[in-house]
């Protein structure tokens, strides 16, 4: 039974998967704060109106998770405005897909900074508070492509595989202190990120998924709900696949 409303923070909270996670955690009874990138400012009014129409109150804080300084500032703002963070979902992520032959330093760096360095930058400011309060749920959104690699995604696959290494190490540091740390590895999920894949490539990918369809953001959010729950205190260091059978291990 939940004694108090937990505060959940979702980075990339206005994105395709992030939005579904915010909705689900709010429906589960958490206070929810979505963080968003400065470039998403123009989406803010419509996104907030849509959540209000669903009768969901979601806090919003701006910040660039690829910057150590801005992440620290952003999380300090979250704690100042909303209180101590109990659940952190590291969901912000980007792609810069191209073959190794064409990949530039900028494409490599952008993906490593936004998808991997960010989990350190955003988790660091809340970590000690979770340990000292004896409760925390950290959930890192990785990808099937971090588990099996993907043609055209050397940068993304490296970052997403790295995220789970971070999860396993931190899970050991938090295990005796009531803080669980887990990874969710979604497969191909219907969002703007996968809409950007060329149609012929997308069709080939879907034909290789045993369920023959992309996942829905809500199906990822359902796994987050499981890991974030107060009662779910004995799963840590896990990498939960939600991928329609695309990769099994
Ligand atoms: N395995 C082996 N060979 C492949 C291949 C694969 N998976 N995909 C393509 N090739 C081959 C092609 O057959 C082609 O061969 P030929 O030159 O002999 O014809 C060659 O490699 C070049 O392929 P493309 O025409 O696709 O090359 P391109 O430069 O036009 O495009 C690309 C490269 C942008 C990386 C494109 O292949 C692509 O978009 N791939 C999909 C990448 C992907 O899955 N991204 C996921 C985005 S969503 C996401 O990341 C969320 C998540 O977590 C799942």
CSV table of C-alpha atoms and ligand atoms in Angstrom, one decimal:
chain,number,residue,atom,x,y,z
A,1,UNK,CA,0.0,0.0,0.0
A,2,UNK,CA,1.4,3.4,-0.9
A,3,UNK,CA,1.8,5.7,2.1
A,4,UNK,CA,2.7,8.9,0.2
A,5,UNK,CA,2.5,10.1,-3.3
A,6,UNK,CA,5.9,9.4,-4.8
A,7,UNK,CA,7.6,12.0,-7.0
A,8,UNK,CA,8.6,10.7,-10.5
A,9,UNK,CA,10.8,12.5,-12.9
A,10,UNK,CA,10.8,11.5,-16.6
A,11,UNK,CA,13.5,13.0,-18.8
A,12,UNK,CA,12.4,13.4,-22.4
A,13,UNK,CA,9.0,13.4,-20.9
A,14,UNK,CA,7.3,15.2,-23.8
A,15,UNK,CA,8.6,12.6,-26.3
A,16,UNK,CA,6.7,9.6,-27.8
A,17,UNK,CA,7.6,7.0,-25.1
A,18,UNK,CA,8.1,9.7,-22.4
A,19,UNK,CA,4.6,11.0,-22.7
A,20,UNK,CA,3.1,7.5,-22.2
A,21,UNK,CA,5.3,7.0,-19.2
A,22,UNK,CA,4.2,10.3,-17.6
A,23,UNK,CA,0.6,9.4,-18.2
A,24,UNK,CA,0.9,6.0,-16.7
A,25,UNK,CA,2.9,7.1,-13.6
A,26,UNK,CA,0.3,9.8,-13.0
A,27,UNK,CA,-2.5,7.3,-13.3
A,28,UNK,CA,-0.6,5.1,-10.9
A,29,UNK,CA,-0.8,7.9,-8.3
A,30,UNK,CA,2.7,9.5,-8.6
A,31,UNK,CA,3.3,13.2,-8.8
A,32,UNK,CA,5.0,13.5,-12.2
A,33,UNK,CA,7.5,16.0,-13.6
A,34,UNK,CA,8.5,15.8,-17.3
A,35,UNK,CA,11.8,17.3,-18.3
A,36,UNK,CA,12.2,18.6,-21.8
A,37,UNK,CA,14.9,20.0,-24.1
A,38,UNK,CA,15.1,23.8,-24.7
A,39,UNK,CA,14.4,23.1,-28.4
A,40,UNK,CA,11.0,21.5,-27.5
A,41,UNK,CA,9.7,24.8,-26.0
A,42,UNK,CA,7.3,25.3,-28.9
A,43,UNK,CA,5.5,22.0,-28.1
A,44,UNK,CA,5.0,23.0,-24.5
A,45,UNK,CA,1.6,24.7,-24.7
A,46,UNK,CA,-0.1,22.0,-26.8
A,47,UNK,CA,1.4,19.2,-24.7
A,48,UNK,CA,0.3,20.8,-21.4
A,49,UNK,CA,-3.2,21.4,-22.8
A,50,UNK,CA,-3.5,17.7,-23.9
A,51,UNK,CA,-2.5,16.5,-20.4
A,52,UNK,CA,-4.9,18.9,-18.7
A,53,UNK,CA,-7.7,17.6,-21.0
A,54,UNK,CA,-6.8,14.1,-19.7
A,55,UNK,CA,-7.1,15.5,-16.1
A,56,UNK,CA,-3.4,14.9,-15.5
A,57,UNK,CA,-1.3,17.4,-13.7
A,58,UNK,CA,2.3,17.0,-14.9
A,59,UNK,CA,5.0,19.4,-13.8
A,60,UNK,CA,7.5,20.6,-16.5
A,61,UNK,CA,11.1,21.6,-16.2
A,62,UNK,CA,13.4,22.6,-19.0
A,63,UNK,CA,17.0,21.3,-19.3
A,64,UNK,CA,19.6,19.9,-21.6
A,65,UNK,CA,20.5,16.4,-20.3
A,66,UNK,CA,23.7,16.3,-22.5
A,67,UNK,CA,25.2,19.0,-20.3
A,68,UNK,CA,26.5,18.2,-16.8
A,69,UNK,CA,25.9,21.8,-15.6
A,70,UNK,CA,22.4,22.1,-17.1
A,71,UNK,CA,21.4,18.7,-15.7
A,72,UNK,CA,22.5,19.7,-12.2
A,73,UNK,CA,20.6,23.0,-12.5
A,74,UNK,CA,17.5,21.2,-13.9
A,75,UNK,CA,17.4,18.6,-11.1
A,76,UNK,CA,18.0,21.3,-8.5
A,77,UNK,CA,15.0,23.2,-9.9
A,78,UNK,CA,12.9,20.0,-9.8
A,79,UNK,CA,13.7,19.4,-6.1
A,80,UNK,CA,13.1,23.0,-5.2
A,81,UNK,CA,9.7,23.2,-7.0
A,82,UNK,CA,8.4,19.7,-6.4
A,83,UNK,CA,10.4,18.0,-3.6
A,84,UNK,CA,12.7,15.0,-3.3
A,85,UNK,CA,12.8,12.6,-6.3
A,86,UNK,CA,11.7,9.0,-5.6
A,87,UNK,CA,11.5,7.6,-9.2
A,88,UNK,CA,13.8,8.7,-12.0
A,89,UNK,CA,13.1,7.5,-15.6
A,90,UNK,CA,16.0,8.3,-17.9
A,91,UNK,CA,14.2,8.4,-21.2
A,92,UNK,CA,15.7,11.3,-23.2
A,93,UNK,CA,17.4,10.0,-26.3
A,94,UNK,CA,18.2,10.8,-29.9
A,95,UNK,CA,19.4,9.0,-33.1
A,96,UNK,CA,21.9,10.1,-35.7
A,97,UNK,CA,21.8,6.9,-37.9
A,98,UNK,CA,24.4,6.4,-40.6
A,99,UNK,CA,26.9,3.8,-41.5
A,100,UNK,CA,30.4,3.8,-39.9
A,101,UNK,CA,31.9,5.0,-43.2
A,102,UNK,CA,29.9,8.2,-43.1
A,103,UNK,CA,29.6,8.8,-39.3
A,104,UNK,CA,31.1,12.1,-38.2
A,105,UNK,CA,32.6,12.9,-34.8
A,106,UNK,CA,29.6,15.2,-34.2
A,107,UNK,CA,27.1,12.3,-34.8
A,108,UNK,CA,29.1,10.1,-32.5
A,109,UNK,CA,29.4,12.7,-29.8
A,110,UNK,CA,25.8,13.9,-29.9
A,111,UNK,CA,24.4,10.4,-29.4
A,112,UNK,CA,27.0,9.4,-26.6
A,113,UNK,CA,26.4,12.7,-24.8
A,114,UNK,CA,22.6,12.7,-25.0
A,115,UNK,CA,21.9,9.0,-24.5
A,116,UNK,CA,24.7,7.8,-22.2
A,117,UNK,CA,26.5,10.7,-20.5
A,118,UNK,CA,23.1,12.1,-19.6
A,119,UNK,CA,22.2,9.1,-17.3
A,120,UNK,CA,25.2,10.0,-15.2
A,121,UNK,CA,24.5,13.7,-15.2
A,122,UNK,CA,20.8,13.4,-14.3
A,123,UNK,CA,21.1,10.5,-11.8
A,124,UNK,CA,24.1,12.0,-9.9
A,125,UNK,CA,22.1,14.9,-8.3
A,126,UNK,CA,19.4,12.6,-6.9
A,127,UNK,CA,21.4,9.5,-6.0
A,128,UNK,CA,22.6,10.4,-2.5
A,129,UNK,CA,19.2,11.6,-1.5
A,130,UNK,CA,17.6,8.3,-2.5
A,131,UNK,CA,20.2,6.3,-0.6
A,132,UNK,CA,19.8,8.4,2.6
A,133,UNK,CA,16.0,8.2,2.4
A,134,UNK,CA,16.2,4.4,1.8
A,135,UNK,CA,14.0,4.5,-1.2
A,136,UNK,CA,14.5,5.0,-5.0
A,137,UNK,CA,13.6,3.6,-8.4
A,138,UNK,CA,15.9,4.4,-11.3
A,139,UNK,CA,14.8,3.1,-14.7
A,140,UNK,CA,17.0,3.6,-17.7
A,141,UNK,CA,15.3,3.3,-21.1
A,142,UNK,CA,17.8,1.5,-23.4
A,143,UNK,CA,17.0,-0.3,-26.6
A,144,UNK,CA,17.0,-3.7,-28.3
A,145,UNK,CA,19.7,-2.3,-30.5
A,146,UNK,CA,22.0,-1.9,-27.4
A,147,UNK,CA,21.6,-5.7,-26.9
A,148,UNK,CA,22.0,-6.9,-30.5
A,149,UNK,CA,23.6,-4.0,-32.4
A,150,UNK,CA,22.0,-2.5,-35.4
A,151,UNK,CA,23.3,-1.7,-38.9
A,152,UNK,CA,23.7,2.1,-39.1
A,153,UNK,CA,23.7,2.7,-35.4
A,154,UNK,CA,27.3,2.2,-34.1
A,155,UNK,CA,26.8,5.4,-31.9
A,156,UNK,CA,23.3,4.5,-30.6
A,157,UNK,CA,24.1,0.8,-30.0
A,158,UNK,CA,27.2,1.7,-28.1
A,159,UNK,CA,25.4,4.3,-25.9
A,160,UNK,CA,22.4,2.0,-25.2
A,161,UNK,CA,24.7,-1.0,-24.3
A,162,UNK,CA,26.6,1.4,-22.0
A,163,UNK,CA,23.4,2.4,-20.2
A,164,UNK,CA,22.9,-1.1,-19.0
A,165,UNK,CA,26.4,-1.4,-17.7
A,166,UNK,CA,25.7,1.8,-15.7
A,167,UNK,CA,22.4,0.1,-14.5
A,168,UNK,CA,24.2,-3.1,-13.3
A,169,UNK,CA,27.0,-1.2,-11.5
A,170,UNK,CA,24.6,1.3,-9.8
A,171,UNK,CA,22.2,-1.5,-8.9
A,172,UNK,CA,24.9,-3.0,-6.7
A,173,UNK,CA,25.6,0.3,-5.0
A,174,UNK,CA,21.9,0.8,-4.2
A,175,UNK,CA,20.8,-2.7,-3.4
A,176,UNK,CA,21.3,-2.6,0.4
A,177,UNK,CA,19.8,0.9,0.6
A,178,UNK,CA,16.3,0.4,-0.9
A,179,UNK,CA,17.2,1.8,-4.3
A,180,UNK,CA,16.6,-0.4,-7.3
A,181,UNK,CA,18.1,0.4,-10.7
A,182,UNK,CA,16.9,-1.3,-13.8
A,183,UNK,CA,16.9,-1.1,-17.6
A,184,UNK,CA,14.0,-1.4,-20.0
A,185,UNK,CA,15.0,-2.3,-23.6
A,186,UNK,CA,12.2,-1.4,-26.0
A,187,UNK,CA,12.1,-2.8,-29.5
A,188,UNK,CA,10.8,-0.7,-32.3
A,189,UNK,CA,8.0,1.5,-30.9
A,190,UNK,CA,5.7,3.7,-32.9
A,191,UNK,CA,7.0,7.2,-32.3
A,192,UNK,CA,8.4,10.1,-34.3
A,193,UNK,CA,11.9,8.5,-33.9
A,194,UNK,CA,10.8,5.4,-35.8
A,195,UNK,CA,8.6,7.3,-38.2
A,196,UNK,CA,11.9,8.9,-39.4
A,197,UNK,CA,13.2,5.5,-40.7
A,198,UNK,CA,13.0,5.2,-44.5
A,199,UNK,CA,9.8,3.3,-45.5
A,200,UNK,CA,11.6,0.4,-47.2
A,201,UNK,CA,13.9,-0.1,-44.2
A,202,UNK,CA,11.0,0.1,-41.8
A,203,UNK,CA,9.0,-2.6,-43.7
A,204,UNK,CA,12.0,-4.9,-43.6
A,205,UNK,CA,12.4,-4.3,-39.9
A,206,UNK,CA,8.7,-5.0,-39.1
A,207,UNK,CA,8.8,-8.2,-41.2
A,208,UNK,CA,11.6,-9.4,-38.9
A,209,UNK,CA,9.7,-8.9,-35.7
A,210,UNK,CA,7.9,-12.1,-34.6
A,211,UNK,CA,4.8,-10.1,-33.6
A,212,UNK,CA,4.9,-8.4,-37.1
A,213,UNK,CA,4.2,-5.0,-35.6
A,214,UNK,CA,5.8,-2.1,-33.8
A,215,UNK,CA,5.2,-1.7,-30.1
A,216,UNK,CA,3.0,1.0,-28.6
A,217,UNK,CA,4.4,3.6,-26.1
A,218,UNK,CA,1.8,2.4,-23.6
A,219,UNK,CA,3.3,-1.1,-23.8
A,220,UNK,CA,6.7,0.4,-22.6
A,221,UNK,CA,5.0,2.5,-20.0
A,222,UNK,CA,3.4,-0.7,-18.5
A,223,UNK,CA,6.8,-2.1,-17.9
A,224,UNK,CA,7.9,1.2,-16.2
A,225,UNK,CA,4.9,1.0,-14.0
A,226,UNK,CA,5.9,-2.5,-12.8
A,227,UNK,CA,9.5,-1.4,-12.0
A,228,UNK,CA,8.5,1.9,-10.3
A,229,UNK,CA,6.0,0.3,-8.0
A,230,UNK,CA,6.5,0.7,-4.2
A,231,UNK,CA,5.9,-3.1,-3.8
A,232,UNK,CA,8.4,-4.1,-6.5
A,233,UNK,CA,11.5,-4.0,-4.3
A,234,UNK,CA,13.3,-7.2,-5.3
A,235,UNK,CA,14.1,-6.7,-9.0
A,236,UNK,CA,17.3,-4.8,-9.6
A,237,UNK,CA,20.1,-4.7,-12.2
A,238,UNK,CA,17.7,-6.3,-14.7
A,239,UNK,CA,17.3,-5.6,-18.4
A,240,UNK,CA,13.7,-6.1,-19.3
A,241,UNK,CA,13.0,-6.6,-23.0
A,242,UNK,CA,9.8,-5.2,-24.4
A,243,UNK,CA,10.4,-6.0,-28.1
A,244,UNK,CA,7.7,-8.2,-29.7
A,245,UNK,CA,10.1,-11.1,-29.7
A,246,UNK,CA,12.7,-9.3,-31.8
A,247,UNK,CA,15.6,-10.4,-29.6
A,248,UNK,CA,15.5,-13.1,-27.0
A,249,UNK,CA,18.3,-14.1,-24.7
B,1,LIG,N1,22.4,-5.7,-42.5
B,1,LIG,C1,23.3,-5.9,-43.5
B,1,LIG,N2,23.3,-5.1,-44.6
B,1,LIG,C2,22.5,-4.1,-44.7
B,1,LIG,C3,21.6,-3.8,-43.6
B,1,LIG,C4,21.5,-4.7,-42.5
B,1,LIG,N3,20.7,-4.6,-41.5
B,1,LIG,N4,20.8,-2.7,-43.9
B,1,LIG,C5,21.3,-2.3,-45.1
B,1,LIG,N5,22.3,-3.1,-45.6
B,1,LIG,C6,23.0,-3.0,-46.8
B,1,LIG,C7,22.1,-2.7,-47.9
B,1,LIG,O1,21.5,-3.8,-48.5
B,1,LIG,C8,22.9,-1.9,-48.9
B,1,LIG,O2,23.7,-2.9,-49.6
B,1,LIG,P1,24.1,-2.6,-51.2
B,1,LIG,O3,24.9,-1.3,-51.1
B,1,LIG,O4,24.8,-3.8,-51.5
B,1,LIG,O5,22.8,-2.4,-51.9
B,1,LIG,C9,23.9,-1.2,-48.0
B,1,LIG,O6,23.9,-1.9,-46.8
B,1,LIG,C10,23.5,0.3,-47.8
B,1,LIG,O7,22.2,0.3,-47.1
B,1,LIG,P2,21.2,1.5,-47.2
B,1,LIG,O8,20.7,1.7,-48.6
B,1,LIG,O9,20.2,1.4,-46.1
B,1,LIG,O10,22.2,2.7,-46.8
B,1,LIG,P3,21.9,4.2,-46.6
B,1,LIG,O11,23.2,4.9,-46.4
B,1,LIG,O12,20.9,4.7,-47.6
B,1,LIG,O13,21.1,4.2,-45.2
B,1,LIG,C11,20.9,3.9,-42.8
B,1,LIG,C12,21.8,3.9,-44.0
B,1,LIG,C13,20.3,5.3,-42.6
B,1,LIG,C14,21.6,3.5,-41.6
B,1,LIG,C15,19.7,3.0,-43.1
B,1,LIG,O14,20.1,1.7,-43.4
B,1,LIG,C16,18.7,2.9,-41.9
B,1,LIG,O15,17.9,3.7,-41.6
B,1,LIG,N6,18.8,1.7,-41.2
B,1,LIG,C17,17.9,1.5,-40.0
B,1,LIG,C18,18.6,2.0,-38.8
B,1,LIG,C19,17.6,1.7,-37.6
B,1,LIG,O16,17.2,0.6,-37.4
B,1,LIG,N7,17.4,2.7,-36.8
B,1,LIG,C20,16.5,2.7,-35.7
B,1,LIG,C21,15.9,4.0,-35.5
B,1,LIG,S1,14.7,3.9,-34.2
B,1,LIG,C22,15.5,3.6,-32.8
B,1,LIG,O17,16.7,3.7,-32.7
B,1,LIG,C23,14.7,3.3,-31.6
B,1,LIG,C24,15.1,2.0,-31.1
B,1,LIG,O18,15.7,2.0,-30.0
B,1,LIG,C25,14.8,0.7,-31.8
